[in-house]
Amino acid sequence: MNLLMGYTYLIPILFASYLIGSIPFSWILVKVFYKRDLRSVGSGNIGATNAFRVNRGISFLVLLLDIFKSVLVILILEKMCAHKSIMYLTGFTVVLGHIFPVWFLFKGGKGIAPTIGVVLSINIKIFFLFIITWAVVFMIFRYSSLSSIISIISSCIYCAVTENFNSSIFYIAMSIIVLIKHRDNVIRMINGTEKKLF
């Protein structure tokens, strides 16, 4: 089918995808424009939500850039005629890079933005389900973390039902890691200490 099916080509592609995913746009932009270390702000998380606590405009730019990381990688693979399951796998690797960046001792964001980029690039129906679910839950509860958790779960179920086995496995694995990264948010919501975005 194409060269990507060989491990010789797949391994460097996955490594490059990880490095692209690990680019800490939120930390870079906050550092450049506000001279602050995002790790010392709010939750200390390197992601768009925490960047929102510094500046709303900068957080929107961070969100777009983090989404673009996945979109870029998957569009390149699409041009190379890669199988959909390979696209999900490389998208998964981008998300891993975002969550576990080597530059910050593997302590990064929570993976929501690059996950959105994955489904935007591969399955537009899952993308719209994710976005609509997030928006509805957020309008009701005002918790970004809860909105993300429910969106991940709903999109994961839809993917399992509509996609082939290999694609579903990669998306489900990616979703599980993203959900695990939200465990502290779940604990804070249970304790009533989770902060609403606004």
PDB file of C-alpha atoms in Angstrom:
ATOM      1  CA  MET A   1       0.000   0.000   0.000  1.00  0.00           C
ATOM      2  CA  ASN A   2       2.685   2.518   1.005  1.00  0.00           C
ATOM      3  CA  LEU A   3       6.018   2.807   2.735  1.00  0.00           C
ATOM      4  CA  LEU A   4       4.415   3.648   6.064  1.00  0.00           C
ATOM      5  CA  MET A   5       3.463   0.033   6.557  1.00  0.00           C
ATOM      6  CA  GLY A   6       7.125  -0.813   7.158  1.00  0.00           C
ATOM      7  CA  TYR A   7       8.516  -0.393  10.663  1.00  0.00           C
ATOM      8  CA  THR A   8      11.613   1.233   9.172  1.00  0.00           C
ATOM      9  CA  TYR A   9       9.503   4.213   8.148  1.00  0.00           C
ATOM     10  CA  LEU A  10       6.933   4.133  10.925  1.00  0.00           C
ATOM     11  CA  ILE A  11       9.328   4.434  13.871  1.00  0.00           C
ATOM     12  CA  PRO A  12      10.955   7.755  12.808  1.00  0.00           C
ATOM     13  CA  ILE A  13       7.517   9.126  11.918  1.00  0.00           C
ATOM     14  CA  LEU A  14       6.237   8.290  15.399  1.00  0.00           C
ATOM     15  CA  PHE A  15       9.344   9.837  16.956  1.00  0.00           C
ATOM     16  CA  ALA A  16       8.871  13.028  14.927  1.00  0.00           C
ATOM     17  CA  SER A  17       5.177  13.076  15.900  1.00  0.00           C
ATOM     18  CA  TYR A  18       6.124  12.839  19.568  1.00  0.00           C
ATOM     19  CA  LEU A  19       8.556  15.757  19.233  1.00  0.00           C
ATOM     20  CA  ILE A  20       5.952  17.896  17.459  1.00  0.00           C
ATOM     21  CA  GLY A  21       3.418  17.052  20.151  1.00  0.00           C
ATOM     22  CA  SER A  22       5.892  17.985  22.874  1.00  0.00           C
ATOM     23  CA  ILE A  23       6.292  21.591  21.674  1.00  0.00           C
ATOM     24  CA  PRO A  24       5.029  23.584  24.727  1.00  0.00           C
ATOM     25  CA  PHE A  25       3.281  26.444  22.945  1.00  0.00           C
ATOM     26  CA  SER A  26       1.502  27.588  26.117  1.00  0.00           C
ATOM     27  CA  TRP A  27       4.748  27.849  28.090  1.00  0.00           C
ATOM     28  CA  ILE A  28       6.581  29.541  25.210  1.00  0.00           C
ATOM     29  CA  LEU A  29       3.912  32.184  24.530  1.00  0.00           C
ATOM     30  CA  VAL A  30       3.340  33.041  28.195  1.00  0.00           C
ATOM     31  CA  LYS A  31       7.103  33.268  28.722  1.00  0.00           C
ATOM     32  CA  VAL A  32       7.677  35.436  25.637  1.00  0.00           C
ATOM     33  CA  PHE A  33       4.760  37.843  26.047  1.00  0.00           C
ATOM     34  CA  TYR A  34       4.293  37.927  29.838  1.00  0.00           C
ATOM     35  CA  LYS A  35       7.713  36.875  31.181  1.00  0.00           C
ATOM     36  CA  ARG A  36       6.040  34.295  33.426  1.00  0.00           C
ATOM     37  CA  ASP A  37       6.576  30.584  33.884  1.00  0.00           C
ATOM     38  CA  LEU A  38       3.199  28.927  33.312  1.00  0.00           C
ATOM     39  CA  ARG A  39       4.179  26.158  35.711  1.00  0.00           C
ATOM     40  CA  SER A  40       3.940  28.690  38.554  1.00  0.00           C
ATOM     41  CA  VAL A  41       0.510  29.965  37.494  1.00  0.00           C
ATOM     42  CA  GLY A  42      -2.837  28.567  38.644  1.00  0.00           C
ATOM     43  CA  SER A  43      -2.833  24.777  38.434  1.00  0.00           C
ATOM     44  CA  GLY A  44       0.733  24.754  37.117  1.00  0.00           C
ATOM     45  CA  ASN A  45      -0.446  22.802  34.088  1.00  0.00           C
ATOM     46  CA  ILE A  46       1.120  23.548  30.715  1.00  0.00           C
ATOM     47  CA  GLY A  47      -2.039  23.871  28.667  1.00  0.00           C
ATOM     48  CA  ALA A  48      -4.558  26.261  27.156  1.00  0.00           C
ATOM     49  CA  THR A  49      -6.856  26.275  30.201  1.00  0.00           C
ATOM     50  CA  ASN A  50      -4.083  27.421  32.520  1.00  0.00           C
ATOM     51  CA  ALA A  51      -2.891  29.945  29.929  1.00  0.00           C
ATOM     52  CA  PHE A  52      -6.439  31.349  30.110  1.00  0.00           C
ATOM     53  CA  ARG A  53      -5.636  32.428  33.670  1.00  0.00           C
ATOM     54  CA  VAL A  54      -2.871  34.624  32.268  1.00  0.00           C
ATOM     55  CA  ASN A  55      -4.672  36.022  29.239  1.00  0.00           C
ATOM     56  CA  ARG A  56      -7.755  34.909  27.314  1.00  0.00           C
ATOM     57  CA  GLY A  57      -6.339  35.875  23.939  1.00  0.00           C
ATOM     58  CA  ILE A  58      -3.117  33.975  24.481  1.00  0.00           C
ATOM     59  CA  SER A  59      -5.046  30.887  25.606  1.00  0.00           C
ATOM     60  CA  PHE A  60      -7.067  30.908  22.372  1.00  0.00           C
ATOM     61  CA  LEU A  61      -3.851  31.066  20.349  1.00  0.00           C
ATOM     62  CA  VAL A  62      -2.394  28.228  22.425  1.00  0.00           C
ATOM     63  CA  LEU A  63      -5.521  26.157  21.792  1.00  0.00           C
ATOM     64  CA  LEU A  64      -5.243  26.656  18.031  1.00  0.00           C
ATOM     65  CA  LEU A  65      -1.536  25.828  17.970  1.00  0.00           C
ATOM     66  CA  ASP A  66      -1.980  22.688  20.084  1.00  0.00           C
ATOM     67  CA  ILE A  67      -4.801  21.534  17.800  1.00  0.00           C
ATOM     68  CA  PHE A  68      -2.633  22.287  14.774  1.00  0.00           C
ATOM     69  CA  LYS A  69       0.101  19.950  16.042  1.00  0.00           C
ATOM     70  CA  SER A  70      -2.117  16.922  15.403  1.00  0.00           C
ATOM     71  CA  VAL A  71      -3.651  18.361  12.248  1.00  0.00           C
ATOM     72  CA  LEU A  72      -0.230  18.965  10.687  1.00  0.00           C
ATOM     73  CA  VAL A  73       1.043  15.444  11.330  1.00  0.00           C
ATOM     74  CA  ILE A  74      -2.133  13.742  10.130  1.00  0.00           C
ATOM     75  CA  LEU A  75      -2.417  15.887   6.991  1.00  0.00           C
ATOM     76  CA  ILE A  76       1.132  14.910   6.047  1.00  0.00           C
ATOM     77  CA  LEU A  77       0.276  11.245   6.542  1.00  0.00           C
ATOM     78  CA  GLU A  78      -2.891  11.669   4.499  1.00  0.00           C
ATOM     79  CA  LYS A  79      -0.793  13.023   1.622  1.00  0.00           C
ATOM     80  CA  MET A  80       1.342   9.899   1.939  1.00  0.00           C
ATOM     81  CA  CYS A  81      -1.805   7.739   1.695  1.00  0.00           C
ATOM     82  CA  ALA A  82      -1.420   6.288   5.174  1.00  0.00           C
ATOM     83  CA  HIS A  83      -4.099   3.961   6.527  1.00  0.00           C
ATOM     84  CA  LYS A  84      -6.561   5.508   8.968  1.00  0.00           C
ATOM     85  CA  SER A  85      -5.308   3.338  11.825  1.00  0.00           C
ATOM     86  CA  ILE A  86      -1.786   4.712  11.215  1.00  0.00           C
ATOM     87  CA  MET A  87      -3.212   8.238  11.391  1.00  0.00           C
ATOM     88  CA  TYR A  88      -4.821   7.449  14.749  1.00  0.00           C
ATOM     89  CA  LEU A  89      -1.550   5.933  15.969  1.00  0.00           C
ATOM     90  CA  THR A  90       0.500   8.988  15.014  1.00  0.00           C
ATOM     91  CA  GLY A  91      -2.187  11.264  16.462  1.00  0.00           C
ATOM     92  CA  PHE A  92      -1.916   9.236  19.655  1.00  0.00           C
ATOM     93  CA  THR A  93       1.843   9.852  19.609  1.00  0.00           C
ATOM     94  CA  VAL A  94       1.321  13.606  19.216  1.00  0.00           C
ATOM     95  CA  VAL A  95      -0.972  13.537  22.256  1.00  0.00           C
ATOM     96  CA  LEU A  96       1.632  11.567  24.213  1.00  0.00           C
ATOM     97  CA  GLY A  97       4.221  14.203  23.348  1.00  0.00           C
ATOM     98  CA  HIS A  98       1.871  16.932  24.546  1.00  0.00           C
ATOM     99  CA  ILE A  99       1.163  15.160  27.843  1.00  0.00           C
ATOM    100  CA  PHE A 100       4.696  13.865  28.460  1.00  0.00           C
ATOM    101  CA  PRO A 101       7.134  16.403  26.920  1.00  0.00           C
ATOM    102  CA  VAL A 102      10.774  15.503  27.340  1.00  0.00           C
ATOM    103  CA  TRP A 103      11.625  19.198  27.838  1.00  0.00           C
ATOM    104  CA  PHE A 104       9.737  19.380  31.155  1.00  0.00           C
ATOM    105  CA  LEU A 105      10.612  15.981  32.616  1.00  0.00           C
ATOM    106  CA  PHE A 106       7.498  14.483  30.985  1.00  0.00           C
ATOM    107  CA  LYS A 107       5.103  16.832  32.795  1.00  0.00           C
ATOM    108  CA  GLY A 108       2.929  18.568  30.213  1.00  0.00           C
ATOM    109  CA  GLY A 109      -0.658  19.376  29.338  1.00  0.00           C
ATOM    110  CA  LYS A 110      -3.702  17.153  29.599  1.00  0.00           C
ATOM    111  CA  GLY A 111      -4.058  16.348  25.920  1.00  0.00           C
ATOM    112  CA  ILE A 112      -7.460  17.808  25.076  1.00  0.00           C
ATOM    113  CA  ALA A 113      -6.372  20.219  22.313  1.00  0.00           C
ATOM    114  CA  PRO A 114      -4.258  17.728  20.329  1.00  0.00           C
ATOM    115  CA  THR A 115      -7.032  15.146  20.748  1.00  0.00           C
ATOM    116  CA  ILE A 116      -9.419  17.630  19.146  1.00  0.00           C
ATOM    117  CA  GLY A 117      -6.882  17.984  16.336  1.00  0.00           C
ATOM    118  CA  VAL A 118      -6.855  14.216  15.811  1.00  0.00           C
ATOM    119  CA  VAL A 119     -10.618  13.870  15.400  1.00  0.00           C
ATOM    120  CA  LEU A 120     -10.851  17.084  13.370  1.00  0.00           C
ATOM    121  CA  SER A 121      -8.397  15.616  10.873  1.00  0.00           C
ATOM    122  CA  ILE A 122      -9.713  12.054  10.741  1.00  0.00           C
ATOM    123  CA  ASN A 123     -13.409  11.933  11.641  1.00  0.00           C
ATOM    124  CA  ILE A 124     -15.397  15.163  11.460  1.00  0.00           C
ATOM    125  CA  LYS A 125     -18.446  13.528  13.085  1.00  0.00           C
ATOM    126  CA  ILE A 126     -16.456  12.701  16.211  1.00  0.00           C
ATOM    127  CA  PHE A 127     -15.086  16.245  16.154  1.00  0.00           C
ATOM    128  CA  PHE A 128     -18.550  17.823  16.153  1.00  0.00           C
ATOM    129  CA  LEU A 129     -19.757  15.393  18.833  1.00  0.00           C
ATOM    130  CA  PHE A 130     -16.757  16.363  20.976  1.00  0.00           C
ATOM    131  CA  ILE A 131     -17.221  20.121  20.525  1.00  0.00           C
ATOM    132  CA  ILE A 132     -21.001  20.122  21.013  1.00  0.00           C
ATOM    133  CA  THR A 133     -20.759  17.909  24.106  1.00  0.00           C
ATOM    134  CA  TRP A 134     -18.027  20.121  25.559  1.00  0.00           C
ATOM    135  CA  ALA A 135     -20.033  23.295  24.939  1.00  0.00           C
ATOM    136  CA  VAL A 136     -23.277  21.932  26.415  1.00  0.00           C
ATOM    137  CA  VAL A 137     -21.621  20.545  29.554  1.00  0.00           C
ATOM    138  CA  PHE A 138     -19.622  23.741  30.035  1.00  0.00           C
ATOM    139  CA  MET A 139     -22.702  25.966  29.704  1.00  0.00           C
ATOM    140  CA  ILE A 140     -24.402  23.928  32.427  1.00  0.00           C
ATOM    141  CA  PHE A 141     -21.552  23.391  34.908  1.00  0.00           C
ATOM    142  CA  ARG A 142     -18.799  25.899  33.930  1.00  0.00           C
ATOM    143  CA  TYR A 143     -16.067  23.334  34.575  1.00  0.00           C
ATOM    144  CA  SER A 144     -13.590  22.970  31.714  1.00  0.00           C
ATOM    145  CA  SER A 145     -12.295  19.704  33.156  1.00  0.00           C
ATOM    146  CA  LEU A 146     -15.756  18.122  33.460  1.00  0.00           C
ATOM    147  CA  SER A 147     -16.605  19.223  29.925  1.00  0.00           C
ATOM    148  CA  SER A 148     -13.412  17.625  28.643  1.00  0.00           C
ATOM    149  CA  ILE A 149     -13.974  14.377  30.537  1.00  0.00           C
ATOM    150  CA  ILE A 150     -17.535  13.894  29.289  1.00  0.00           C
ATOM    151  CA  SER A 151     -16.533  14.874  25.739  1.00  0.00           C
ATOM    152  CA  ILE A 152     -13.721  12.327  25.742  1.00  0.00           C
ATOM    153  CA  ILE A 153     -15.999   9.558  27.028  1.00  0.00           C
ATOM    154  CA  SER A 154     -18.808  10.279  24.541  1.00  0.00           C
ATOM    155  CA  SER A 155     -16.437  10.549  21.562  1.00  0.00           C
ATOM    156  CA  CYS A 156     -14.662   7.386  22.672  1.00  0.00           C
ATOM    157  CA  ILE A 157     -17.933   5.437  22.694  1.00  0.00           C
ATOM    158  CA  TYR A 158     -18.878   6.809  19.270  1.00  0.00           C
ATOM    159  CA  CYS A 159     -15.459   5.915  17.860  1.00  0.00           C
ATOM    160  CA  ALA A 160     -15.714   2.361  19.218  1.00  0.00           C
ATOM    161  CA  VAL A 161     -19.086   1.925  17.506  1.00  0.00           C
ATOM    162  CA  THR A 162     -18.283   3.540  14.141  1.00  0.00           C
ATOM    163  CA  GLU A 163     -14.569   2.966  13.475  1.00  0.00           C
ATOM    164  CA  ASN A 164     -12.686  -0.251  12.725  1.00  0.00           C
ATOM    165  CA  PHE A 165     -10.998  -2.182  15.513  1.00  0.00           C
ATOM    166  CA  ASN A 166      -7.455  -0.878  14.995  1.00  0.00           C
ATOM    167  CA  SER A 167      -8.520   2.768  14.796  1.00  0.00           C
ATOM    168  CA  SER A 168     -10.769   2.388  17.835  1.00  0.00           C
ATOM    169  CA  ILE A 169      -8.004   0.813  19.906  1.00  0.00           C
ATOM    170  CA  PHE A 170      -5.649   3.742  19.319  1.00  0.00           C
ATOM    171  CA  TYR A 171      -8.334   6.345  20.056  1.00  0.00           C
ATOM    172  CA  ILE A 172      -9.525   4.514  23.175  1.00  0.00           C
ATOM    173  CA  ALA A 173      -5.935   4.183  24.451  1.00  0.00           C
ATOM    174  CA  MET A 174      -5.372   7.886  23.815  1.00  0.00           C
ATOM    175  CA  SER A 175      -8.619   8.731  25.599  1.00  0.00           C
ATOM    176  CA  ILE A 176      -7.751   6.622  28.639  1.00  0.00           C
ATOM    177  CA  ILE A 177      -4.444   8.469  29.091  1.00  0.00           C
ATOM    178  CA  VAL A 178      -6.188  11.841  28.722  1.00  0.00           C
ATOM    179  CA  LEU A 179      -8.774  10.787  31.319  1.00  0.00           C
ATOM    180  CA  ILE A 180      -6.057   9.627  33.719  1.00  0.00           C
ATOM    181  CA  LYS A 181      -4.448  13.064  33.414  1.00  0.00           C
ATOM    182  CA  HIS A 182      -7.734  14.529  34.688  1.00  0.00           C
ATOM    183  CA  ARG A 183      -7.830  12.413  37.849  1.00  0.00           C
ATOM    184  CA  ASP A 184      -6.820  15.344  40.078  1.00  0.00           C
ATOM    185  CA  ASN A 185      -9.655  17.399  38.589  1.00  0.00           C
ATOM    186  CA  VAL A 186     -12.105  14.617  39.422  1.00  0.00           C
ATOM    187  CA  ILE A 187     -10.881  14.529  43.023  1.00  0.00           C
ATOM    188  CA  ARG A 188     -11.236  18.308  43.320  1.00  0.00           C
ATOM    189  CA  MET A 189     -14.753  18.197  41.872  1.00  0.00           C
ATOM    190  CA  ILE A 190     -15.717  15.531  44.397  1.00  0.00           C
ATOM    191  CA  ASN A 191     -14.232  17.651  47.199  1.00  0.00           C
ATOM    192  CA  GLY A 192     -15.851  20.808  45.854  1.00  0.00           C
ATOM    193  CA  THR A 193     -12.521  22.584  45.349  1.00  0.00           C
ATOM    194  CA  GLU A 194     -12.323  22.541  41.545  1.00  0.00           C
ATOM    195  CA  LYS A 195     -12.304  26.076  40.149  1.00  0.00           C
ATOM    196  CA  LYS A 196     -14.727  27.068  37.419  1.00  0.00           C
ATOM    197  CA  LEU A 197     -13.143  28.636  34.346  1.00  0.00           C
ATOM    198  CA  PHE A 198     -15.242  31.800  34.792  1.00  0.00           C
TER     199      PHE A 198
END
